[in-house]
mmCIF file of C-alpha atoms in Angstrom:
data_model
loop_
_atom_site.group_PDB
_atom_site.id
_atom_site.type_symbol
_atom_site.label_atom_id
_atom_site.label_comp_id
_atom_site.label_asym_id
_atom_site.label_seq_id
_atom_site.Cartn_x
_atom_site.Cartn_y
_atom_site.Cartn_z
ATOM 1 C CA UNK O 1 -15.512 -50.743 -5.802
ATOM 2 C CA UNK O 2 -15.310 -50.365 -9.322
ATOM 3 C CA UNK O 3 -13.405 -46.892 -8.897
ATOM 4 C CA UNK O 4 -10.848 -48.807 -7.251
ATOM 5 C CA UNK O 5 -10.713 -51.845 -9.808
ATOM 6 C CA UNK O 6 -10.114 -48.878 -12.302
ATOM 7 C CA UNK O 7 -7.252 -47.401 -10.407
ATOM 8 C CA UNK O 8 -5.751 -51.020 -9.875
ATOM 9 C CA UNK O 9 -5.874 -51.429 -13.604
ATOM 10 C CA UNK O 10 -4.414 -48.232 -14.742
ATOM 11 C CA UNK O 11 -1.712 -49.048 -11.997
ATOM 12 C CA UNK O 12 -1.221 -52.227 -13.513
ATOM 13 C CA UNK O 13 -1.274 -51.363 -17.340
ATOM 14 C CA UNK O 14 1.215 -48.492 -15.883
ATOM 15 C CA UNK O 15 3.835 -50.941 -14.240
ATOM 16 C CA UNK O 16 3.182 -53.635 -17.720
ATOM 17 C CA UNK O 17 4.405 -49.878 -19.696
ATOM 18 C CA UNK O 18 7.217 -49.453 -17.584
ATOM 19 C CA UNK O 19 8.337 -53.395 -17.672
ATOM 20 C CA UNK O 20 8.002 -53.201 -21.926
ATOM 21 C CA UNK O 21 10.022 -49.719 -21.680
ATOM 22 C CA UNK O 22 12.930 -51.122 -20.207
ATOM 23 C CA UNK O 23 13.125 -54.140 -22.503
ATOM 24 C CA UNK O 24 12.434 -52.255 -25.797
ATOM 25 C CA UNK O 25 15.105 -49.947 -24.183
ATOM 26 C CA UNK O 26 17.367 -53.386 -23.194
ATOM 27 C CA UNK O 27 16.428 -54.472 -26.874
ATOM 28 C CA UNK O 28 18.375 -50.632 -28.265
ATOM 29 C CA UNK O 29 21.481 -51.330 -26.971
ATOM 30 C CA UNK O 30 21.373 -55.182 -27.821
ATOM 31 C CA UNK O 31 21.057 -53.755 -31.618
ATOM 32 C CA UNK O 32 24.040 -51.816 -31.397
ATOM 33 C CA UNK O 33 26.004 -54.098 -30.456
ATOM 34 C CA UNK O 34 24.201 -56.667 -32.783
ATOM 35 C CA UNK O 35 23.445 -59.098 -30.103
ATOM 36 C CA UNK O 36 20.782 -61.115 -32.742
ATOM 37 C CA UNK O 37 20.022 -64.349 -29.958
ATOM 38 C CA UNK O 38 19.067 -61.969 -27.351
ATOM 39 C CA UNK O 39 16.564 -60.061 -29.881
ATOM 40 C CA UNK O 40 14.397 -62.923 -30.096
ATOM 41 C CA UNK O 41 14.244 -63.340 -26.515
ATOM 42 C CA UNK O 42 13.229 -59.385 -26.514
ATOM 43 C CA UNK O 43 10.451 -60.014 -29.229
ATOM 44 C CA UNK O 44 8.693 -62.607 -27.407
ATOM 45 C CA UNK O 45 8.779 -60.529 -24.176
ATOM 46 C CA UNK O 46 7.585 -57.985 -26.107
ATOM 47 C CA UNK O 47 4.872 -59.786 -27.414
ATOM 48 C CA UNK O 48 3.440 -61.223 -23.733
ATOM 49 C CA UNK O 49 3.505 -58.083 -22.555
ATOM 50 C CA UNK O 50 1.341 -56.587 -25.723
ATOM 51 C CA UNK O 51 -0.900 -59.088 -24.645
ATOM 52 C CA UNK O 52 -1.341 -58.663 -21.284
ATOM 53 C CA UNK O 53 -2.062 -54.428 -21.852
ATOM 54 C CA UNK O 54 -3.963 -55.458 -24.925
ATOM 55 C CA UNK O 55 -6.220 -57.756 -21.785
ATOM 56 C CA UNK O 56 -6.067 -54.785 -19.418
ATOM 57 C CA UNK O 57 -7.271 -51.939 -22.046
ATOM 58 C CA UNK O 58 -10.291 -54.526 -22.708
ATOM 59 C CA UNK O 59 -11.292 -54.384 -19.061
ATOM 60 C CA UNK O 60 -10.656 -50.803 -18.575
ATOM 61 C CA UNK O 61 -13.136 -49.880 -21.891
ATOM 62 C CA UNK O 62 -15.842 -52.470 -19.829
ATOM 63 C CA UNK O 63 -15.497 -50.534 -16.600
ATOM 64 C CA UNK O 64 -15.546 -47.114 -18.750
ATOM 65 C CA UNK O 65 -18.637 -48.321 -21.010
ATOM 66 C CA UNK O 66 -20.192 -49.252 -17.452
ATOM 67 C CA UNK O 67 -19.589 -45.943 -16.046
ATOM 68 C CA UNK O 68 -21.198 -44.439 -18.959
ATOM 69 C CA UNK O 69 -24.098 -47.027 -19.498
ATOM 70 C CA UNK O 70 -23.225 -48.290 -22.967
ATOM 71 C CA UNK O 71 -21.792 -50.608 -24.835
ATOM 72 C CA UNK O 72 -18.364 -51.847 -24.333
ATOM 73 C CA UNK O 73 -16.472 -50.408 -28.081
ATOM 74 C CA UNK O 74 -19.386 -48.860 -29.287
ATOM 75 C CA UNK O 75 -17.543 -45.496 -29.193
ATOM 76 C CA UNK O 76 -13.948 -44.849 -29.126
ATOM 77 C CA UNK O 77 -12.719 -43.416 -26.016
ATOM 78 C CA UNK O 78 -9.244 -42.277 -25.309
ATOM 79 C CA UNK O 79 -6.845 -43.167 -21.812
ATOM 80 C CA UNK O 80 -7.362 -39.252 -21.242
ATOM 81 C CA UNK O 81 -11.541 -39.255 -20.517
ATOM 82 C CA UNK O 82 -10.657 -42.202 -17.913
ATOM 83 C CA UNK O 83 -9.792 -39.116 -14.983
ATOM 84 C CA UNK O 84 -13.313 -37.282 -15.616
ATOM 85 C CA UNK O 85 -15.770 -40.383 -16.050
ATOM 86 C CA UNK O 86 -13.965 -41.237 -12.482
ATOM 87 C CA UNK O 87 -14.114 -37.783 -10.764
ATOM 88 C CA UNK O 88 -14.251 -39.113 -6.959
ATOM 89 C CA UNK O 89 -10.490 -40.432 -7.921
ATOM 90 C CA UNK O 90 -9.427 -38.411 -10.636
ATOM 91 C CA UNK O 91 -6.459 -37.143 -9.117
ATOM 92 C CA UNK O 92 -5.067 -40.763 -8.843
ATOM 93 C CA UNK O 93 -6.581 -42.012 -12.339
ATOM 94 C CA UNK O 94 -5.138 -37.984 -13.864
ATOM 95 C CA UNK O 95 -1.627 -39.297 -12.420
ATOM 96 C CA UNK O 96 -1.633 -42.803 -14.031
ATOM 97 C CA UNK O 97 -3.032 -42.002 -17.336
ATOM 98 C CA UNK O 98 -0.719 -39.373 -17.961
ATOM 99 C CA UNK O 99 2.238 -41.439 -16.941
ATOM 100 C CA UNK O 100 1.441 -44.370 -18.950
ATOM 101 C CA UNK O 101 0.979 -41.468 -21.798
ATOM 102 C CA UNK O 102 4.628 -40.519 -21.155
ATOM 103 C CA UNK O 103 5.966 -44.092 -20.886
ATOM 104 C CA UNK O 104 4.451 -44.828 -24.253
ATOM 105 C CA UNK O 105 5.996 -42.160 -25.815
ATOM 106 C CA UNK O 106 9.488 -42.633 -24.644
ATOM 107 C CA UNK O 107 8.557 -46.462 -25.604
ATOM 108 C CA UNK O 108 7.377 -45.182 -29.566
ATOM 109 C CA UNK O 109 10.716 -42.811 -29.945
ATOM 110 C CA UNK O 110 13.130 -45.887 -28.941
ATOM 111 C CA UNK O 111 11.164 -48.013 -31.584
ATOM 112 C CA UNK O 112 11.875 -45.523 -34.004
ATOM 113 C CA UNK O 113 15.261 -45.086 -33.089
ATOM 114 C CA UNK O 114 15.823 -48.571 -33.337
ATOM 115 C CA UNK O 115 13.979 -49.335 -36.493
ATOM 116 C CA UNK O 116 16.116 -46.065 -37.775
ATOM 117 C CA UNK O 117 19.081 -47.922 -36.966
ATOM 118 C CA UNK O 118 18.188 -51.117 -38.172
ATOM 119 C CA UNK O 119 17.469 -49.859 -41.784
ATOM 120 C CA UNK O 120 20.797 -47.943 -41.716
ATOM 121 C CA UNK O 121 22.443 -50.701 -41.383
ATOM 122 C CA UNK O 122 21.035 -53.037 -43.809
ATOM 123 C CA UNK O 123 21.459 -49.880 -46.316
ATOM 124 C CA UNK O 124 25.531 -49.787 -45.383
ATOM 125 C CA UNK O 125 25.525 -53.810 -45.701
ATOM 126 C CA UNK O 126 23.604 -53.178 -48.849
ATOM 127 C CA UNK O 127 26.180 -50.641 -50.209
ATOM 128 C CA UNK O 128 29.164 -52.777 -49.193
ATOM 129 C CA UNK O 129 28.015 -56.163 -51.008
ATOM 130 C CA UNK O 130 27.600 -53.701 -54.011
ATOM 131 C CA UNK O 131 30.670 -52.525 -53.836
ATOM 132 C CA UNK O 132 31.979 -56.465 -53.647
ATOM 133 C CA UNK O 133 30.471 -57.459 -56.263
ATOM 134 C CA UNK O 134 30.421 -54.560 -58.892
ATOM 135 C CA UNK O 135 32.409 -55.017 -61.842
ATOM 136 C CA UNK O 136 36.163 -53.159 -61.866
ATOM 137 C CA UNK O 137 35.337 -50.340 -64.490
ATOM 138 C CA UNK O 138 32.209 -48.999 -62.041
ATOM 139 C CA UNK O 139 33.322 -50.276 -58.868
ATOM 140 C CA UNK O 140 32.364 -47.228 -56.172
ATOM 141 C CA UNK O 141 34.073 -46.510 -52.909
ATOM 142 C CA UNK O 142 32.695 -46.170 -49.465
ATOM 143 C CA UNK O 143 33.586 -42.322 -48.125
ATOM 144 C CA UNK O 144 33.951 -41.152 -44.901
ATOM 145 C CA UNK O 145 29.841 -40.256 -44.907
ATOM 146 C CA UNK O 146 29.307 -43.665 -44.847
ATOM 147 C CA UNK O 147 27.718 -43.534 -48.551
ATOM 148 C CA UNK O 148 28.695 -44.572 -51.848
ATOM 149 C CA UNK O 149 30.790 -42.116 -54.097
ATOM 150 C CA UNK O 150 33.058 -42.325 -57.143
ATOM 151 C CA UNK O 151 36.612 -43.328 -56.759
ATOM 152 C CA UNK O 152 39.039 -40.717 -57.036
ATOM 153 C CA UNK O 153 42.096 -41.717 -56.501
ATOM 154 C CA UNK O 154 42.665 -44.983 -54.098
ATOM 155 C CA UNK O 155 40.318 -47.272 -54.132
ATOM 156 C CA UNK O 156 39.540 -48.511 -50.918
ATOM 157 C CA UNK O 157 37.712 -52.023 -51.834
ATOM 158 C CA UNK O 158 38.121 -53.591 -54.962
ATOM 159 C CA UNK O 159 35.197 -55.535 -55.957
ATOM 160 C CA UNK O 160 35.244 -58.434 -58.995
ATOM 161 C CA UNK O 161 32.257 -59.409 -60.798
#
């Protein structure tokens, strides 16, 4: 029984994975088009479904610590032992482990992509109010890299103190 409560969770924790990769991956394109009303909607989302894997990771480390005869969190165990403390399924346990390994990581490189593109932009919003409100004789320009530079020549935004 418990083998199969196992597999049930991992299933589940998979599916929860694959629900918060498509929003995180919803909430990537919202940024780029700077959609802000729909990113709260994505951070609460994001936030029930943290909760319900953080709830299913507690109940697979009980069924684990079972398996082994310990004490639930009295030693760190890692989503990978899961297939070999549950060898008369580990084929099935082997599959969802290493998928919800995958989804994770797809889910931590579209984070970073976003958060990359988050703090680019507040850097070029940054640059531009400087550039609005520096006084004439250092006033910069905004090049074609997207970065500040000296004027030479036209000045594409005149800023006044």
């Amino acid at each position: 029984m418990a083998a199969h409560s196992i597999i049930d969770l991992l299933e589940k924790k998979e599916a929860l994975y694959t629900e918060l990769l498509a929003i995180v991956d919803e909430e990537s394109q919202s940024l780029s088009t700077i959609a802000l009303d729909r990113l709260w909607a994505f951070t609460e989302e994001k936030s029930r479904l943290s909760v319900e894997i953080d709830a299913l990771r507690d109940e697979i480390l009980q069924l684990a610590s079972a398996r082994l005869g310990i004490q639930t969190g009295s030693v760190p165990m890692h989503l990978r032992e899961l297939p070999r403390l549950f060898s008369e399924h580990e084929p099935m346990i082997a599959r969802s482990v290493e998928s919800i390994i995958f989804v994770k990581g797809k889910i931590r490189k579209i984070a970073e992509s976003s958060v990359s593109f988050v703090e680019n932009y507040l850097e070029t919003v940054e640059e531009i109010i400087h550039m609005l409100t520096s006084s004439t004789s250092d006033t910069k320009i905004y090049g074609m890299d997207r970065h500040l530079m000296e004027p030479g020549g036209s000045l594409l935004i005149h800023g006044e103190a």
